[in-house]
PDB file of C-alpha atoms in Angstrom:
ATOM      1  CA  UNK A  98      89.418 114.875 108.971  1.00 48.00           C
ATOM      2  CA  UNK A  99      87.251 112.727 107.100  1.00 48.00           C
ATOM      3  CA  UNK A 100      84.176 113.017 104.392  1.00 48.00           C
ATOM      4  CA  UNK A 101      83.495 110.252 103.195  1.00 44.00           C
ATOM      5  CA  UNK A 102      80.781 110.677 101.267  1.00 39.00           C
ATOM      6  CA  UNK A 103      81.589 113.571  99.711  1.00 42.00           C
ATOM      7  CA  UNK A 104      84.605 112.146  98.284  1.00 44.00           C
ATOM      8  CA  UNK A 105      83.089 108.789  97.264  1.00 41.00           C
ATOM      9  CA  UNK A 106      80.769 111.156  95.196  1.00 39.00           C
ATOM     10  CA  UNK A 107      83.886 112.364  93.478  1.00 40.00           C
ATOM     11  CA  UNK A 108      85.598 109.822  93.342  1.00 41.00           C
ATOM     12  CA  UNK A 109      82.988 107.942  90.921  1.00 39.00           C
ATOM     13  CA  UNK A 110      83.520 110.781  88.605  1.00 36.00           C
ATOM     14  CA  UNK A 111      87.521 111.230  88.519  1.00 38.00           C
ATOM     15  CA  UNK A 112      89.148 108.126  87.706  1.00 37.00           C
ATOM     16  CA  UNK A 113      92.538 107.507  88.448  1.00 35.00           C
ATOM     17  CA  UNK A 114      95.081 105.027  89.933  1.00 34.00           C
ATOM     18  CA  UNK A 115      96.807 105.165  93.083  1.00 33.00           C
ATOM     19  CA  UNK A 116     100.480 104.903  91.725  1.00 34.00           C
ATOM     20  CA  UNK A 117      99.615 108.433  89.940  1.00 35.00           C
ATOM     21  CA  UNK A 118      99.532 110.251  93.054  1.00 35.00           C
ATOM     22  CA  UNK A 119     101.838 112.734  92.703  1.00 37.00           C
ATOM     23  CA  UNK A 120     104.590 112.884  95.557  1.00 34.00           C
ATOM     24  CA  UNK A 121     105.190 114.651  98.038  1.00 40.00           C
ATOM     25  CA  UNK A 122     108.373 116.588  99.630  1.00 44.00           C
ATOM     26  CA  UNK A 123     107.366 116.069 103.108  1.00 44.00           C
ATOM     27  CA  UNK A 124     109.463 113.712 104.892  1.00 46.00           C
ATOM     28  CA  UNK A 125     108.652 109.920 104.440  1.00 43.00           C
ATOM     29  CA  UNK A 126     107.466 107.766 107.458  1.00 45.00           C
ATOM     30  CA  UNK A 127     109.965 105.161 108.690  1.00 47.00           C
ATOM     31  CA  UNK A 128     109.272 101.339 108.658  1.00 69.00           C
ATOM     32  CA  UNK A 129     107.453 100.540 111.818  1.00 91.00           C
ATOM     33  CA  UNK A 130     104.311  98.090 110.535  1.00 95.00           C
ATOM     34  CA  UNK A 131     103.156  95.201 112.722  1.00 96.00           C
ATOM     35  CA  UNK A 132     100.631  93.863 110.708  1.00 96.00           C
ATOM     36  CA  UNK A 133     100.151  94.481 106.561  1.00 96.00           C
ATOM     37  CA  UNK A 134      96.527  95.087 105.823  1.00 96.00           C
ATOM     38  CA  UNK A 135      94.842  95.858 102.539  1.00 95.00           C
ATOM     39  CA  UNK A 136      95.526  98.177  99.879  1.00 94.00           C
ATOM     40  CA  UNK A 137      99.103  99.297 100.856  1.00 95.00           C
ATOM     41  CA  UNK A 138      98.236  99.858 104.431  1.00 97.00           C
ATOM     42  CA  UNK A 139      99.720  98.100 107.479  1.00 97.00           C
ATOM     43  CA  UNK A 140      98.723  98.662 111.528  1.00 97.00           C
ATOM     44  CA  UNK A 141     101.477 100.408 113.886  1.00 97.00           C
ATOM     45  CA  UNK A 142     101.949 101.036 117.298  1.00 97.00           C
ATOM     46  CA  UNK A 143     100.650 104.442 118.278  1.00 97.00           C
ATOM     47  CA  UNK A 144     102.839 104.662 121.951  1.00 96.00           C
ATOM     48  CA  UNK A 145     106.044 103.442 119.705  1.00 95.00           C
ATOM     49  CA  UNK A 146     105.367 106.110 116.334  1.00 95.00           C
ATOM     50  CA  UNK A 147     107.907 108.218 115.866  1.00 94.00           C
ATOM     51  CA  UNK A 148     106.592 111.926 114.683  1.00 96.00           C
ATOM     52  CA  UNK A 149     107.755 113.992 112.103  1.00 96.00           C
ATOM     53  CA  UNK A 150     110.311 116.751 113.465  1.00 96.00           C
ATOM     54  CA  UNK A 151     109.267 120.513 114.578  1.00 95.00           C
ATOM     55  CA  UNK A 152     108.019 122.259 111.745  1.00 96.00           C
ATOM     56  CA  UNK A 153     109.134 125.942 112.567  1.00 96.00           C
ATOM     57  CA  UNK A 154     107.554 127.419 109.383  1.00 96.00           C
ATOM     58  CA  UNK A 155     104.334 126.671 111.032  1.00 96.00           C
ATOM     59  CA  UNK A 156     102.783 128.829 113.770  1.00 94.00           C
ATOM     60  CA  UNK A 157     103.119 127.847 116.844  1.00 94.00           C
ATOM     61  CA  UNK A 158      99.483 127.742 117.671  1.00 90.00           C
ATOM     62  CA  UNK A 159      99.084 125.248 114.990  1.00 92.00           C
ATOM     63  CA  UNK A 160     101.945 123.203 115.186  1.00 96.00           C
ATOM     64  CA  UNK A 161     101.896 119.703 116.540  1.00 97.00           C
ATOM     65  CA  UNK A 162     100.080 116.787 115.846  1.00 98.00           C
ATOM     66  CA  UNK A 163      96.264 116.382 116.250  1.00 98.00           C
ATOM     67  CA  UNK A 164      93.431 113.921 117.184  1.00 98.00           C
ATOM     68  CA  UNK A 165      90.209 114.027 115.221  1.00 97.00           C
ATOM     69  CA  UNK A 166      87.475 111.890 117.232  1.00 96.00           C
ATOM     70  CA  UNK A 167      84.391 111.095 115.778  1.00 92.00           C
ATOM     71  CA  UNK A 168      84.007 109.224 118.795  1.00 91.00           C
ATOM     72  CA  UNK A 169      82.740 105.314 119.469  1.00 90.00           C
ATOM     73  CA  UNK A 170      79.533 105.573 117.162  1.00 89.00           C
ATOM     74  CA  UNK A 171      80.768 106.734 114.024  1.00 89.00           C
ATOM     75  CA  UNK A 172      83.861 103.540 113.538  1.00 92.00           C
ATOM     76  CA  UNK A 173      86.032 104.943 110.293  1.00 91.00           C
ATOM     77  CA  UNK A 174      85.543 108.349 110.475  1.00 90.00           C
ATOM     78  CA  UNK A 175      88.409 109.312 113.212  1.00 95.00           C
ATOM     79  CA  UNK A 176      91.888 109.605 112.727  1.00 97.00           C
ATOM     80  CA  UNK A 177      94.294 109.105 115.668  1.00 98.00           C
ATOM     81  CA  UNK A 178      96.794 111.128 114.137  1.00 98.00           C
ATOM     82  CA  UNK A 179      97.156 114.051 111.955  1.00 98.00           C
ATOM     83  CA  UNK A 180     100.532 115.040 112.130  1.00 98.00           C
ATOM     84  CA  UNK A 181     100.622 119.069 111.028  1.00 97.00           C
ATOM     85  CA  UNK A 182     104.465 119.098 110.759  1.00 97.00           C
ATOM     86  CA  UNK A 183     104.452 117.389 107.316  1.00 97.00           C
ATOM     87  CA  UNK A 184     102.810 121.135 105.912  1.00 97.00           C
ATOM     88  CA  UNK A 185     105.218 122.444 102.901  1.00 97.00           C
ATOM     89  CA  UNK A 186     103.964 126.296 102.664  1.00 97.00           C
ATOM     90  CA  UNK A 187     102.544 126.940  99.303  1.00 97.00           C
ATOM     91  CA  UNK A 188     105.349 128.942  97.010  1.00 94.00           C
ATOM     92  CA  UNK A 189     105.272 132.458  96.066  1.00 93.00           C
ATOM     93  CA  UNK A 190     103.304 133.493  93.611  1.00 93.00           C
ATOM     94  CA  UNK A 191     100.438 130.273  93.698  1.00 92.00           C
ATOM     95  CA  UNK A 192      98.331 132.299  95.177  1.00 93.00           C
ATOM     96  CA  UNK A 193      98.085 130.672  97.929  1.00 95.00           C
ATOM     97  CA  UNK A 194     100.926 132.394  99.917  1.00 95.00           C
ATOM     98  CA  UNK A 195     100.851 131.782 103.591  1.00 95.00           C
ATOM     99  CA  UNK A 196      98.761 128.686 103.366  1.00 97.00           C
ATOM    100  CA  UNK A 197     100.299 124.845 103.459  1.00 98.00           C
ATOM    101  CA  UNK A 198      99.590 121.606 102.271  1.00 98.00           C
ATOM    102  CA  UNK A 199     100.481 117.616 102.359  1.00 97.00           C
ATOM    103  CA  UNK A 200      99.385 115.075 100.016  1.00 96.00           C
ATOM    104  CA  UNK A 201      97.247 113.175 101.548  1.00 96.00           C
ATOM    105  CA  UNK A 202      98.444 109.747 100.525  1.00 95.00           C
ATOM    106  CA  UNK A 203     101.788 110.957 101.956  1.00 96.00           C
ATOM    107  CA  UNK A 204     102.862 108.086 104.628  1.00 95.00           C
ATOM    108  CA  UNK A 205     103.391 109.658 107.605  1.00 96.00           C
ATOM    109  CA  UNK A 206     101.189 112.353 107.783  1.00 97.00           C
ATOM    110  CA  UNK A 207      97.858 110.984 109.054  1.00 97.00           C
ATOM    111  CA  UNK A 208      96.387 107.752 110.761  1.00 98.00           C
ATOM    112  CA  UNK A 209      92.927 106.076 110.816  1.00 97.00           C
ATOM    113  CA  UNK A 210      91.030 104.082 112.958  1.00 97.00           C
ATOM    114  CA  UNK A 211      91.519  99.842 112.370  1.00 97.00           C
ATOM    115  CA  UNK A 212      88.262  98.896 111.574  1.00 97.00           C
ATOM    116  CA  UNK A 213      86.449  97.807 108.198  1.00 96.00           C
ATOM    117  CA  UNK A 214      84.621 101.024 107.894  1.00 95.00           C
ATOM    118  CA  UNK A 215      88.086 103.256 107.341  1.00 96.00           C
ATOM    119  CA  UNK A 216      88.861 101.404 104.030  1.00 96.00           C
ATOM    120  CA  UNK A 217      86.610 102.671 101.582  1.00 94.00           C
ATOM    121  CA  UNK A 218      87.214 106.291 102.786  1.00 87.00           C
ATOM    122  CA  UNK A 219      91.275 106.132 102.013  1.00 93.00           C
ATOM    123  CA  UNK A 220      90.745 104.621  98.716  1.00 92.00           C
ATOM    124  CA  UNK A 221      88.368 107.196  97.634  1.00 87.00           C
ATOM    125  CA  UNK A 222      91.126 109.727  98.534  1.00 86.00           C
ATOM    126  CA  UNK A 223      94.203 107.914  96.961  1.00 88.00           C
ATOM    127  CA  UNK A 224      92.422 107.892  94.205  1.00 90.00           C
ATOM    128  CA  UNK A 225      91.525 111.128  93.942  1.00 93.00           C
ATOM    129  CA  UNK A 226      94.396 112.132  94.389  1.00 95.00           C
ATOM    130  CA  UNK A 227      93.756 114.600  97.517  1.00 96.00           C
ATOM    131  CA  UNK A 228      95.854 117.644  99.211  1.00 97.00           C
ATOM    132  CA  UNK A 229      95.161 119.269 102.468  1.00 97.00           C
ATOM    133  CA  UNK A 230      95.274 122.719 102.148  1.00 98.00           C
ATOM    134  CA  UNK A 231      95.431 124.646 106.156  1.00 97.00           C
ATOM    135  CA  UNK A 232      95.129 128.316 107.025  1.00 96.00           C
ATOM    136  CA  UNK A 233      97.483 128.392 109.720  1.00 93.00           C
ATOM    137  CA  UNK A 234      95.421 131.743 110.950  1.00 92.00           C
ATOM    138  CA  UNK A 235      92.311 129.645 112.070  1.00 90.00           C
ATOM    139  CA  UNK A 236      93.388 125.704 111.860  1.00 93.00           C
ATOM    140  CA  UNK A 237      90.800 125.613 108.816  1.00 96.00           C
ATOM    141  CA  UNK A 238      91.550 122.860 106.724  1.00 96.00           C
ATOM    142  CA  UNK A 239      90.418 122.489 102.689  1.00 96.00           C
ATOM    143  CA  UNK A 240      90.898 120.248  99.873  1.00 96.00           C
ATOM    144  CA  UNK A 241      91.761 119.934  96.617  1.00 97.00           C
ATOM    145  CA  UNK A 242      92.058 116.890  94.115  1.00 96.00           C
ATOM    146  CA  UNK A 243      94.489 116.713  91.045  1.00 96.00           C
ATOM    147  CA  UNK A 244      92.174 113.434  89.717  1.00 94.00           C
ATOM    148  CA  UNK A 245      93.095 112.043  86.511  1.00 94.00           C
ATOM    149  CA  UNK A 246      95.876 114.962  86.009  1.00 96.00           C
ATOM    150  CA  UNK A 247      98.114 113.082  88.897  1.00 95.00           C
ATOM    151  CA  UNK A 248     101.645 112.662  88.376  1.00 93.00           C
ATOM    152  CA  UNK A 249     101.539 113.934  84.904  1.00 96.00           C
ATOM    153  CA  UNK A 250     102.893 116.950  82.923  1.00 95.00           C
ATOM    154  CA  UNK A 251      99.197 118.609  82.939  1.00 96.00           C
ATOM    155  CA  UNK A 252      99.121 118.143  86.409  1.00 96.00           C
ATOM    156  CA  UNK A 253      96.420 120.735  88.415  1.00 96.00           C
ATOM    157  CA  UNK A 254      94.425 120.564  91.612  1.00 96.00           C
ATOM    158  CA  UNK A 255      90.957 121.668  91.507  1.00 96.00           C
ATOM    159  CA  UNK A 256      89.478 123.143  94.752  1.00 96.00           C
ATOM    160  CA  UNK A 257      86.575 120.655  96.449  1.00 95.00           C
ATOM    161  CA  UNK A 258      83.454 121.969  98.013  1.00 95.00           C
ATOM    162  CA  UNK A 259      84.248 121.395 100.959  1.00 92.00           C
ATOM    163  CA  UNK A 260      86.343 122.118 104.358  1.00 95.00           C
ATOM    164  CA  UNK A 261      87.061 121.914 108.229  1.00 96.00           C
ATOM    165  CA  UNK A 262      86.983 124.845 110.422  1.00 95.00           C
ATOM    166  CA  UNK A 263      88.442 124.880 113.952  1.00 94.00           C
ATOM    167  CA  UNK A 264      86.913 126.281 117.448  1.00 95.00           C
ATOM    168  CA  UNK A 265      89.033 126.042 120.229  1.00 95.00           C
ATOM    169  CA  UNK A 266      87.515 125.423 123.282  1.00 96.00           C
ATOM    170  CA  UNK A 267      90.239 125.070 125.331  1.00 96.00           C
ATOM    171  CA  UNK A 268      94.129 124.238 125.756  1.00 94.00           C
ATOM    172  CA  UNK A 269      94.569 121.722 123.005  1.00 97.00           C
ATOM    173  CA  UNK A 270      91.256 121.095 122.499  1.00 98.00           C
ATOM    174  CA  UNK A 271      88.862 122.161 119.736  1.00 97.00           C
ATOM    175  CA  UNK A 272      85.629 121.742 117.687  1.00 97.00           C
ATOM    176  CA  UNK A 273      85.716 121.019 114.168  1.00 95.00           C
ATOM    177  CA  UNK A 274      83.049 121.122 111.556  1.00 94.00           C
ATOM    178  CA  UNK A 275      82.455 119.646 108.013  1.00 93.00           C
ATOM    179  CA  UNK A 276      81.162 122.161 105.915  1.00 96.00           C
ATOM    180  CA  UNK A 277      79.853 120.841 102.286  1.00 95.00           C
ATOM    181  CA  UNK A 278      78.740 123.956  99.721  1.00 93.00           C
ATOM    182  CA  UNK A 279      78.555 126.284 103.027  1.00 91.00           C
ATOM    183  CA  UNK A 280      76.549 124.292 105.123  1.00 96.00           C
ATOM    184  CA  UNK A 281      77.724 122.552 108.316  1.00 95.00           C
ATOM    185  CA  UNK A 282      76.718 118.966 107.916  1.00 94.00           C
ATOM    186  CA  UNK A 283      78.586 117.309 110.950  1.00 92.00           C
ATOM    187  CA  UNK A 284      81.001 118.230 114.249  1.00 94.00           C
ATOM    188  CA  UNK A 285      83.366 116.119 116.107  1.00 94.00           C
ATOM    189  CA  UNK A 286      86.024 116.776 118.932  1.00 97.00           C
ATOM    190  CA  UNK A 287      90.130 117.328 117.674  1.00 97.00           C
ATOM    191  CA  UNK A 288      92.509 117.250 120.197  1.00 98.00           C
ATOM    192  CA  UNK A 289      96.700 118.051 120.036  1.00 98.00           C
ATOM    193  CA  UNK A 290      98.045 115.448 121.088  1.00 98.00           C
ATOM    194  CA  UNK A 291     101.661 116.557 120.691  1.00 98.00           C
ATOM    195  CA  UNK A 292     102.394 120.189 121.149  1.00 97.00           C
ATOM    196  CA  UNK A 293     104.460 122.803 119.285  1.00 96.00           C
ATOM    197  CA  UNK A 294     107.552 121.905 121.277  1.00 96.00           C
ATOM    198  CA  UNK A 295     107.495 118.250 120.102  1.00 96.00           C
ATOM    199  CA  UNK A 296     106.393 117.425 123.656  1.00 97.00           C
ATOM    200  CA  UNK A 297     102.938 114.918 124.642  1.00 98.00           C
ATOM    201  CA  UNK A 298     100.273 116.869 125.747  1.00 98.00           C
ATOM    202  CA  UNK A 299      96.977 115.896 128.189  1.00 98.00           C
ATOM    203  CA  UNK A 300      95.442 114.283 125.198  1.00 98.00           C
ATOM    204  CA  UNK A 301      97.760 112.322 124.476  1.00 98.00           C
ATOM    205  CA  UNK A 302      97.559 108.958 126.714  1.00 98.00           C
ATOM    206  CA  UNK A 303      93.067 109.280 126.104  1.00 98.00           C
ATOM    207  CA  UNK A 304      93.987 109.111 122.496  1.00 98.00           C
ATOM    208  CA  UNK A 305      96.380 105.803 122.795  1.00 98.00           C
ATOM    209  CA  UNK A 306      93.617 104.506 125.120  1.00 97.00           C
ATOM    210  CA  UNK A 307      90.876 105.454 122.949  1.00 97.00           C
ATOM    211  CA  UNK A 308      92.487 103.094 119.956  1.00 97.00           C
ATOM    212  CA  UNK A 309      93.887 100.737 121.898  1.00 97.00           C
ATOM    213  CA  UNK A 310      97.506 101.706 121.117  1.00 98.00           C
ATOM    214  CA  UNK A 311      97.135 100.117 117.196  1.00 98.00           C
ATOM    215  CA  UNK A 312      96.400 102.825 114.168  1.00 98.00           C
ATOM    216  CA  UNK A 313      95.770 102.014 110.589  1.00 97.00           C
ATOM    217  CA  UNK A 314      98.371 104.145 107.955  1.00 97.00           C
ATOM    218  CA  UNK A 315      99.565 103.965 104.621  1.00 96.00           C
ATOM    219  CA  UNK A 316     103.335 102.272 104.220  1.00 92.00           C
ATOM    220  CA  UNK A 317     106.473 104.030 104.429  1.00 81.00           C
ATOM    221  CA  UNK A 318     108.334 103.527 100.916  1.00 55.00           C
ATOM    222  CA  UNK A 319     110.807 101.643 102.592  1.00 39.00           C
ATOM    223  CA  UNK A 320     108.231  99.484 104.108  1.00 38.00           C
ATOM    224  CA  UNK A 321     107.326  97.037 101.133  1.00 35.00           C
ATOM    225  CA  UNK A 322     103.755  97.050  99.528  1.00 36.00           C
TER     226      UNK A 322
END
């Protein structure tokens, strides 16, 4: 689920650190890093990663955790893992009822690819400040950014002009598109790789294969910076 450019665009006109991220209620990612890396990430294993549990609230049509493959010619812009469960549904009255969101910067929730390329893209989103927001009725994800406002008192998220709709093409697979302003500007394959029972799916050893079994993800809290 990545746009790089987009968000390096707004990212040179909101300013703000990455220890004002606000935080997030969804559950925190145990310590499991092989190898630290820069900027508060560290490499895992992806056969040994423990999920987050079931999230019921979710539909199960949606629930699970997904692959977004850019594929080989486009290093940094595919994410192993995006792990749905870690959705908190939007309160009553936000206008947004029915709809959930994650932080992005929560640890846990998503994975990227470990190459060079992925680096720039997460620290123009922790910096941001950056929340997924998904319509479980059609998998579409959006975003919004809370910028300089972060982890204060003022604190707001202001939509982005941009988002991800789904097309499934078949069992646990799907097409996803960036769409910037309206227009599609890119498509890539998503697969689930773990289902809405918790269980792996087809996709599951390609994916593992695919990255060869090491993902790139922002520390646990209790995994030391």
């Amino acid at each position: 689920m990545k746009f790089p450019f987009v968000l390096l665009v707004f990212a040179s006109f909101i300013k703000s650190s990455t220890s004002s991220s606000p935080i997030s209620d969804s559950p925190q990612a145990p310590s499991e890093c092989v190898e630290d890396k820069p900027q508060g990430l560290c490499t895992v294993s992806l056969s040994q990663h423990t999920f987050a549990p079931n999230n019921l609230l979710l539909p199960e049509d949606v629930r699970g955790v997904f692959w977004i493959d850019a594929g080989t010619d486009m290093p940094g812009k595919s994410n192993p893992w995006v792990d749905l469960n870690y959705m908190i549904p939007f309160e009553e009255g936000s206008g947004k009822e029915g709809m959930f969101y994650t932080i992005d910067a929560t640890p846990g929730y998503q994975s990227w690819e470990d190459v060079p390329e992925s680096y720039p893209y997460i620290k123009s989103f922790t910096s941001l400040g950056t929340r997924s927001e998904v319509d479980p009725t059609d998998l579409t994800v959006r975003w919004s950014a809370c910028g300089p406002t972060c982890g204060t008192k003022f604190e707001r998220y202001f939509p982005l002009p941009l988002s991800s709709p789904s097309e499934q093409i078949g069992p646990n697979e799907y097409i996803r598109k960036a769409v910037v302003f309206g227009v599609t500007v890119s498509e890539w394959k998503g697969y689930r790789v773990v289902d809405e029972k918790g269980e792996r799916t087809e996709f599951w050893n390609k994916m593992v294969e695919r990255f060869g079994d090491v993902a790139l993800v922002i520390k646990g809290e209790d995994a030391g910076d």
